[in-house]
Coordinates of C-alpha atoms and ligand atoms in Angstrom, one line a residue:
V1 CA 33.5 31.0 51.4
N2 CA 36.1 33.4 52.7
K3 CA 38.3 34.7 50.0
S4 CA 41.1 37.2 49.9
I5 CA 43.3 38.7 47.3
E6 CA 46.6 40.2 48.4
Q7 CA 47.4 43.5 46.8
M8 CA 51.0 44.5 46.7
L9 CA 52.2 47.9 45.6
E10 CA 55.8 48.8 45.4
I11 CA 56.4 52.4 44.4
P12 CA 59.9 53.7 44.3
F13 CA 60.3 57.4 45.1
R14 CA 63.2 59.4 43.7
Y15 CA 63.9 63.1 44.0
Q16 CA 66.9 65.3 43.7
V17 CA 68.1 67.6 46.5
H18 CA 70.2 70.3 44.8
F19 CA 72.7 72.6 46.6
T20 CA 73.5 75.8 44.8
R21 CA 73.9 79.5 45.2
N22 CA 72.1 82.3 43.4
L23 CA 69.3 80.1 42.2
F24 CA 67.5 82.8 40.3
A25 CA 70.5 84.0 38.3
S26 CA 69.6 83.6 34.7
E27 CA 72.6 81.3 34.0
N28 CA 71.6 78.9 36.9
L29 CA 69.7 76.2 35.1
I30 CA 68.8 74.0 38.1
L31 CA 65.2 75.2 38.4
L32 CA 64.6 75.2 34.7
D33 CA 65.8 71.6 34.5
V34 CA 63.5 70.6 37.3
V35 CA 60.3 72.0 35.6
R36 CA 61.3 71.1 32.0
P37 CA 58.2 69.9 30.2
E38 CA 58.0 66.1 29.4
G39 CA 55.7 66.7 26.4
K40 CA 54.6 69.7 24.4
R41 CA 52.6 71.4 27.1
K42 CA 54.5 73.8 29.2
P43 CA 53.6 73.2 32.9
K44 CA 51.9 75.9 34.9
I45 CA 53.7 77.0 38.0
I46 CA 52.5 78.8 41.1
I47 CA 54.8 80.2 43.8
A48 CA 54.1 80.6 47.5
L49 CA 56.6 82.8 49.3
D50 CA 57.5 83.4 52.9
H51 CA 56.9 87.0 53.8
G52 CA 59.8 87.0 56.3
L53 CA 62.1 86.0 53.5
L54 CA 60.7 88.8 51.3
K55 CA 61.5 91.4 54.0
A56 CA 65.1 90.2 54.0
R57 CA 65.3 89.9 50.3
P58 CA 63.1 92.6 48.7
D59 CA 64.8 92.1 45.3
L60 CA 63.5 88.5 45.2
S61 CA 60.2 89.0 43.3
S62 CA 61.9 90.9 40.5
K63 CA 64.7 88.4 40.2
M64 CA 62.2 85.6 40.0
K65 CA 60.2 87.4 37.3
Q66 CA 63.3 88.0 35.3
Y67 CA 64.3 84.3 35.6
A68 CA 60.8 83.2 34.5
N69 CA 61.0 85.7 31.5
D70 CA 64.5 84.6 30.5
H71 CA 63.5 81.0 30.4
D72 CA 59.9 81.3 29.3
L73 CA 58.4 79.6 32.3
Q74 CA 54.6 79.6 32.6
V75 CA 54.4 81.1 36.1
I76 CA 50.9 82.3 37.1
W77 CA 51.5 85.6 38.9
P78 CA 51.2 87.1 41.4
V79 CA 53.1 85.0 44.0
L80 CA 51.2 84.0 47.1
E81 CA 52.7 85.9 50.0
L82 CA 52.3 83.9 53.2
P83 CA 53.2 85.0 56.7
G84 CA 56.4 83.2 57.9
G85 CA 56.9 81.4 61.1
E86 CA 54.8 79.0 63.2
S87 CA 51.7 81.2 63.0
I88 CA 51.0 79.9 59.5
K89 CA 50.7 76.3 60.9
Q90 CA 48.3 77.4 63.7
S91 CA 45.2 77.6 61.5
T92 CA 44.0 76.3 58.2
A93 CA 43.9 79.7 56.6
A94 CA 47.1 79.5 54.6
V95 CA 46.4 76.0 53.5
E96 CA 43.0 77.1 52.2
Q97 CA 44.6 80.1 50.5
V98 CA 47.0 77.8 48.6
L99 CA 44.2 75.3 47.8
E100 CA 42.1 78.2 46.4
A101 CA 45.0 79.3 44.2
I102 CA 45.6 75.8 42.9
H103 CA 41.9 75.7 42.0
L104 CA 41.5 79.1 40.5
R105 CA 44.7 79.1 38.6
G106 CA 44.1 75.7 37.1
I107 CA 47.0 73.8 38.7
D108 CA 46.8 70.1 37.8
R109 CA 48.9 67.1 38.6
H110 CA 51.4 68.0 35.9
S111 CA 51.8 71.5 37.1
Y112 CA 54.0 72.7 40.0
V113 CA 53.5 74.4 43.3
I114 CA 56.7 75.9 44.4
A115 CA 57.1 76.9 48.1
I116 CA 60.0 79.2 49.1
G117 CA 60.6 79.9 52.7
G118 CA 61.2 78.5 56.2
G119 CA 60.1 75.1 57.5
A120 CA 56.7 76.4 58.6
V121 CA 55.8 77.8 55.2
L122 CA 57.1 74.6 53.5
D123 CA 55.0 72.4 55.9
A124 CA 51.8 74.4 55.2
V125 CA 52.2 74.7 51.4
G126 CA 53.4 71.1 51.2
Y127 CA 50.3 69.9 52.9
A128 CA 48.0 71.9 50.6
A129 CA 49.9 70.5 47.5
A130 CA 49.6 67.0 48.9
I131 CA 45.8 67.1 49.3
A132 CA 44.9 69.1 46.2
H133 CA 43.8 66.7 43.4
R134 CA 45.3 64.0 45.7
G135 CA 48.7 65.4 45.2
V136 CA 50.1 68.0 42.8
R137 CA 53.9 68.3 42.1
H138 CA 55.6 70.2 44.8
I139 CA 59.0 71.8 44.7
R140 CA 60.6 73.0 47.9
I141 CA 63.0 75.9 48.1
P142 CA 64.0 76.0 51.8
T143 CA 65.5 79.3 53.0
T144 CA 66.4 78.7 56.7
V145 CA 69.2 76.5 58.1
L146 CA 66.6 74.2 59.7
S147 CA 64.6 73.7 56.5
Q148 CA 67.7 73.2 54.4
N149 CA 69.4 70.7 56.6
D150 CA 66.3 68.8 57.9
S151 CA 62.6 69.7 57.4
G152 CA 62.7 70.7 53.7
V153 CA 64.6 67.7 52.4
G154 CA 62.3 65.0 53.9
I155 CA 58.9 63.7 53.0
K156 CA 56.6 65.1 55.6
N157 CA 54.3 68.1 55.8
A158 CA 51.8 69.2 58.5
I159 CA 50.0 72.0 60.2
N160 CA 49.1 72.1 63.9
Y161 CA 45.5 71.1 64.9
F162 CA 43.6 70.4 68.1
E163 CA 46.4 72.3 69.7
R164 CA 48.8 69.5 68.8
K165 CA 51.9 70.0 66.8
N166 CA 51.8 68.6 63.2
W167 CA 48.5 66.8 63.9
L168 CA 47.2 67.3 60.3
G169 CA 49.5 66.3 57.6
T170 CA 50.7 63.7 55.1
F171 CA 53.8 61.9 53.9
A172 CA 54.4 63.2 50.4
P173 CA 57.8 63.1 48.8
P174 CA 58.5 66.4 46.9
H175 CA 59.2 66.6 43.2
A176 CA 62.6 68.2 44.0
V177 CA 64.3 70.3 46.7
L178 CA 66.5 73.3 45.7
N179 CA 68.8 74.5 48.5
D180 CA 70.2 78.0 47.8
L181 CA 72.8 78.7 50.5
D182 CA 72.7 82.4 49.7
F183 CA 69.3 82.7 51.3
L184 CA 70.9 81.9 54.7
D185 CA 72.7 85.3 54.7
G186 CA 69.3 87.0 55.3
L187 CA 68.7 85.2 58.6
D188 CA 69.2 86.9 61.9
D189 CA 71.6 85.3 64.4
R190 CA 68.8 83.5 66.2
E191 CA 67.4 81.8 63.1
W192 CA 71.0 81.1 61.8
R193 CA 71.7 79.2 65.1
S194 CA 68.3 77.5 65.6
G195 CA 68.6 75.0 62.8
T196 CA 72.1 73.9 63.8
A197 CA 70.4 71.9 66.6
E198 CA 69.1 69.4 64.0
A199 CA 72.6 68.9 62.7
V200 CA 73.8 68.0 66.2
K201 CA 70.8 65.7 66.6
V202 CA 71.5 63.8 63.4
A203 CA 75.2 63.5 64.2
L204 CA 74.4 62.1 67.6
I205 CA 72.2 59.3 66.2
K206 CA 74.2 58.5 63.1
D207 CA 77.7 59.9 62.8
R208 CA 80.3 60.4 65.5
S209 CA 82.8 61.9 63.2
F210 CA 80.3 64.6 62.1
F211 CA 79.7 65.4 65.7
E212 CA 83.5 65.9 66.1
E213 CA 83.5 68.0 63.0
L214 CA 80.7 70.2 64.5
E215 CA 82.8 70.6 67.6
Q216 CA 85.6 72.0 65.4
L217 CA 83.2 74.1 63.4
A218 CA 81.3 75.6 66.3
P219 CA 83.3 78.8 66.7
K220 CA 83.2 79.5 63.0
L221 CA 79.4 78.8 62.9
V222 CA 78.9 81.3 65.7
A223 CA 81.0 83.8 63.7
R224 CA 78.7 83.2 60.7
D225 CA 81.3 81.5 58.5
R226 CA 79.5 80.6 55.3
V227 CA 81.8 77.7 54.4
A228 CA 81.3 76.2 57.8
M229 CA 77.5 76.5 57.5
E230 CA 77.6 75.1 53.9
R231 CA 79.3 72.0 55.3
L232 CA 76.8 71.7 58.2
V233 CA 73.8 72.0 55.9
F234 CA 75.1 69.5 53.3
R235 CA 76.2 66.8 55.7
S236 CA 73.1 67.1 57.9
A237 CA 70.8 67.0 54.9
E238 CA 72.7 63.9 53.6
L239 CA 72.4 62.1 57.0
H240 CA 68.7 63.0 57.2
L241 CA 68.1 61.7 53.7
H242 CA 70.0 58.5 54.4
Q243 CA 68.1 57.9 57.6
I244 CA 64.7 58.4 55.9
A245 CA 65.6 56.0 53.1
S246 CA 67.2 53.3 55.2
G247 CA 64.8 53.4 58.1
D248 CA 61.1 53.5 58.0
P249 CA 60.2 56.5 55.7
F250 CA 56.4 56.4 56.3
E251 CA 56.9 55.8 60.1
R252 CA 54.8 52.7 60.3
Q253 CA 56.9 51.4 63.3
S254 CA 57.0 53.2 66.6
A255 CA 60.7 54.0 66.6
R256 CA 61.6 57.4 65.1
R257 CA 65.3 58.1 65.4
L258 CA 65.1 61.5 63.7
D259 CA 62.8 62.6 66.5
F260 CA 65.6 62.2 69.1
G261 CA 65.2 65.1 71.6
H262 CA 61.8 65.9 70.2
W263 CA 59.4 64.7 72.8
V264 CA 60.5 67.6 75.0
A265 CA 61.0 69.9 72.0
H266 CA 57.4 69.7 70.7
R267 CA 56.0 70.2 74.3
L268 CA 58.2 73.2 74.9
E269 CA 57.2 74.8 71.7
F270 CA 53.5 74.4 72.7
L271 CA 54.0 75.5 76.3
S272 CA 55.9 78.6 75.3
D273 CA 53.2 79.5 72.8
Y274 CA 55.9 79.0 70.1
R275 CA 58.1 81.7 71.7
I276 CA 60.8 79.0 71.7
R277 CA 61.8 78.2 68.1
H278 CA 61.7 74.6 67.0
G279 CA 65.5 74.3 66.7
E280 CA 66.0 76.0 70.1
A281 CA 63.5 73.5 71.6
V282 CA 65.4 70.6 70.0
A283 CA 68.6 71.8 71.6
I284 CA 66.9 71.8 75.1
G285 CA 65.3 68.5 74.3
I286 CA 68.6 66.9 73.5
A287 CA 70.1 68.4 76.7
V288 CA 67.3 66.9 78.8
D289 CA 67.6 63.5 77.2
V290 CA 71.3 63.2 77.3
T291 CA 71.4 64.3 81.0
Y292 CA 68.8 61.6 81.7
C293 CA 71.0 59.1 79.8
R294 CA 73.9 59.9 82.0
L295 CA 71.9 59.6 85.2
A296 CA 70.4 56.3 84.0
G297 CA 73.9 55.0 83.4
Y298 CA 73.4 54.7 79.6
L299 CA 75.9 57.4 78.6
G300 CA 79.2 58.4 80.1
A301 CA 79.7 61.7 81.9
I302 CA 82.3 62.8 79.5
E303 CA 80.1 62.2 76.4
C304 CA 77.2 64.0 78.1
S305 CA 79.5 66.9 78.9
R306 CA 80.7 67.1 75.3
I307 CA 77.2 67.2 74.0
L308 CA 76.1 70.0 76.4
T309 CA 79.3 71.9 75.7
L310 CA 78.8 71.7 71.9
L311 CA 75.2 73.0 72.2
E312 CA 76.2 75.8 74.5
G313 CA 79.2 76.5 72.2
L314 CA 76.8 77.0 69.3
G315 CA 75.0 79.6 71.4
F316 CA 72.0 77.7 72.7
N317 CA 70.4 78.4 76.0
L318 CA 69.7 74.9 77.6
W319 CA 67.1 76.0 80.0
A320 CA 63.5 77.2 79.6
T321 CA 61.2 78.1 82.5
E322 CA 58.5 75.9 80.9
L323 CA 60.7 72.9 81.9
A324 CA 60.0 73.6 85.6
C325 CA 56.3 73.8 85.4
D326 CA 54.8 71.4 88.0
L327 CA 57.6 69.0 87.7
E328 CA 56.3 67.1 90.7
D329 CA 52.8 66.6 89.3
Y330 CA 53.1 64.6 86.1
T331 CA 49.4 64.9 85.4
H332 CA 49.3 68.7 85.5
P333 CA 48.1 70.3 82.2
R334 CA 51.4 72.2 81.9
S335 CA 53.7 69.4 82.9
I336 CA 56.5 68.9 80.5
I337 CA 56.3 65.2 81.1
R338 CA 52.9 65.1 79.4
G339 CA 54.8 65.6 76.2
M340 CA 55.8 62.0 76.4
E341 CA 52.3 60.8 76.1
E342 CA 51.6 63.2 73.2
F343 CA 54.7 61.9 71.5
R344 CA 53.5 58.4 71.9
E345 CA 50.0 59.2 70.6
H346 CA 51.5 61.0 67.5
L347 CA 53.6 58.0 66.6
G348 CA 51.1 55.4 67.8
G349 CA 51.7 52.1 69.5
E350 CA 54.0 51.7 72.5
L351 CA 56.0 54.7 73.8
T352 CA 59.3 54.5 72.0
V353 CA 61.9 57.1 72.6
T354 CA 65.4 57.2 71.1
L355 CA 68.2 57.7 73.6
L356 CA 72.0 57.4 73.4
K357 CA 74.5 54.8 74.6
D358 CA 77.4 56.9 73.1
I359 CA 77.8 59.6 70.6
G360 CA 76.5 58.1 67.3
V361 CA 75.1 55.0 69.1
P362 CA 71.3 55.3 69.6
F363 CA 68.9 52.8 71.1
E364 CA 65.3 52.8 72.1
V365 CA 63.5 52.8 75.4
H366 CA 59.8 52.3 76.2
E367 CA 59.7 53.9 79.6
F368 CA 61.4 56.5 81.6
D369 CA 62.3 56.6 85.3
L370 CA 60.4 59.7 86.1
P371 CA 62.1 60.7 89.3
L372 CA 65.5 60.4 87.5
L373 CA 64.2 62.5 84.6
E374 CA 63.1 65.1 87.1
Q375 CA 66.6 65.1 88.7
G376 CA 68.1 65.5 85.2
I377 CA 65.9 68.6 84.6
L378 CA 67.0 70.1 87.9
E379 CA 70.6 69.4 87.0
L380 CA 70.2 71.1 83.7
H381 CA 68.8 74.1 85.5
C382 CA 71.8 74.3 87.8
F383 CA 74.1 73.8 84.9
S384 CA 72.6 76.6 82.9
Q385 CA 72.6 78.9 86.0
R386 CA 76.0 78.3 87.5
A387 CA 78.9 79.1 85.3
D388 CA 81.3 77.3 87.7
L389 CA 79.5 73.9 87.3
T390 CA 80.4 71.6 84.4
P391 CA 78.2 68.7 83.5
A392 CA 81.0 66.4 84.7
S393 CA 81.1 68.0 88.1
L394 CA 77.4 67.7 88.3
A395 CA 77.7 64.0 87.6
E396 CA 79.9 63.6 90.6
E397 CA 77.5 65.5 92.8
S398 CA 74.3 64.2 91.5
G399 CA 73.8 61.2 93.7
S400 CA 73.8 63.3 96.9
R401 CA 72.4 66.6 95.9
P402 CA 68.9 67.3 97.2
K403 CA 66.3 69.0 95.1
E404 CA 67.3 72.4 96.5
A405 CA 67.2 74.4 93.3
A406 CA 64.6 77.1 93.2
L407 CA 63.3 76.8 89.7
V408 CA 62.5 80.0 87.9
Ligands
LIG1 N1 58.3 68.4 57.9 C1 59.3 68.1 58.7 O1 59.8 66.9 58.5 C2 59.8 69.0 59.7 C3 61.0 68.7 60.4 C4 61.5 69.6 61.3 C5 60.8 70.8 61.6 N2 59.7 71.0 60.9 C6 59.0 72.3 61.1 O2 59.7 73.4 60.7 C7 59.3 74.6 61.4 C8 60.4 75.4 61.7 O3 61.1 75.9 60.6 P1 62.2 77.0 60.6 O4 63.2 76.7 61.7 O5 62.7 77.0 59.2 O6 61.5 78.3 61.0 P2 60.3 79.2 60.4 O7 59.7 78.5 59.2 O8 59.3 79.4 61.5 O9 61.0 80.5 59.9 C9 61.5 81.3 60.9 C10 61.5 82.8 60.5 O10 62.4 83.1 59.4 C11 61.8 83.8 58.4 N3 62.6 83.5 57.2 C12 62.6 82.4 56.4 N4 63.6 82.4 55.5 C13 64.3 83.6 55.7 C14 65.5 84.1 55.2 N5 66.2 83.5 54.2 N6 65.9 85.3 55.7 C15 65.3 86.0 56.7 N7 64.2 85.5 57.3 C16 63.7 84.3 56.8 C17 60.4 83.4 58.4 O11 59.6 84.3 57.9 C18 60.2 83.2 59.9 O12 59.8 84.5 60.5 C19 58.5 74.1 62.5 O13 57.1 74.3 62.3 C20 58.8 72.6 62.6 O14 57.7 71.9 63.2 C21 59.2 70.2 60.0
LIG2 ZN1 63.0 68.8 64.4

């Protein structure tokens, strides 16, 4: 009596990630090619724009209008101006605003929703585009280092919900991604630096030679060398795309290599009320995990030292007071270690955290030695406070040093 029919769907996804400059110059045809009509009907387009970007680039609206006129694009004006930064992900307001625009302006599954901005705006608009009509075409134009080299080129979107990072979201490959490197000139030093942590992350899990290249490029990156940043963005985006395609794009398994360093990062963002930027939190998360790797004997002291030195060389502060909160009490509501359980819940299944055996050689663990992790956090505190200490000298000391550091 029991019957079953096995249904099998294989759907290839393909999208282009373009790298360009001066995207809205009339002679730049990349955007035009991406929205070129398939039939006679010209597709409608709506545009959602990051307000922080507009402040840095007040000429942008008029340039876009000119471009649309020159190429006879059917943009439904005005653009939707959305607040930039994490606050946009903290409520459903922006998502509802985009949904309403999609509805009122008659955007269908052959129309386009273009999002221009940082990772937070792209995440919120991407989520709205993915759920409207079960998914309308979505074009991303990332404008920060982090969104160009990581978040904007992938297939995920989300907003924060139940006080959890990225709780509400979907996997939805974009129609296309257009990276205009000129946008990065408008970033302040902090945002310019923040996204470089994701490049270090992807180098550590995939490509030792890219890590070495980043060591060479670090002084130029700090000096805001555009060519060095162009290289970082391109190679990091390429490695992220490769990992997504070759791994487990819809994250059905528990391992999630691109989330290396992120169990601490997401928790720090939350505990600091998003004072710490995502990229800054990732740098600290990497520092915690590689220090732990060294103490646990997975990673050599020299490699650990190189990683911390590169992060510091890029200008990251590797300590945050939130790390110290109730380190002894793992069940305390503000304990950093609770981030591990939240990380497990988000991915589902058994706790699976990516760690390193060497630069470019990742592996997974399913549990942590918590006293050792605590020791690693204390060491990181000492390292970031005492200029005379190097990670290697800490490695020699670590066996004997008591927990004397007064954490602040
Ligand atoms: N979907 C994913 O796969 C994924 C991956 C990694 C990170 N993320 C998310 O990305 C977000 C972080 O993104 P972010 O680092 O781009 O920061 P952000 O989006 O918070 O932007 C930072 C600030 O820069 C401003 N800004 C944007 N472009 C600008 C420009 N060209 N010039 C001047 N100012 C500009 C914004 O208004 C904002 O104030 C986090 O919410 C994180 O969770 C998502
Ligand atoms: Zn990240």
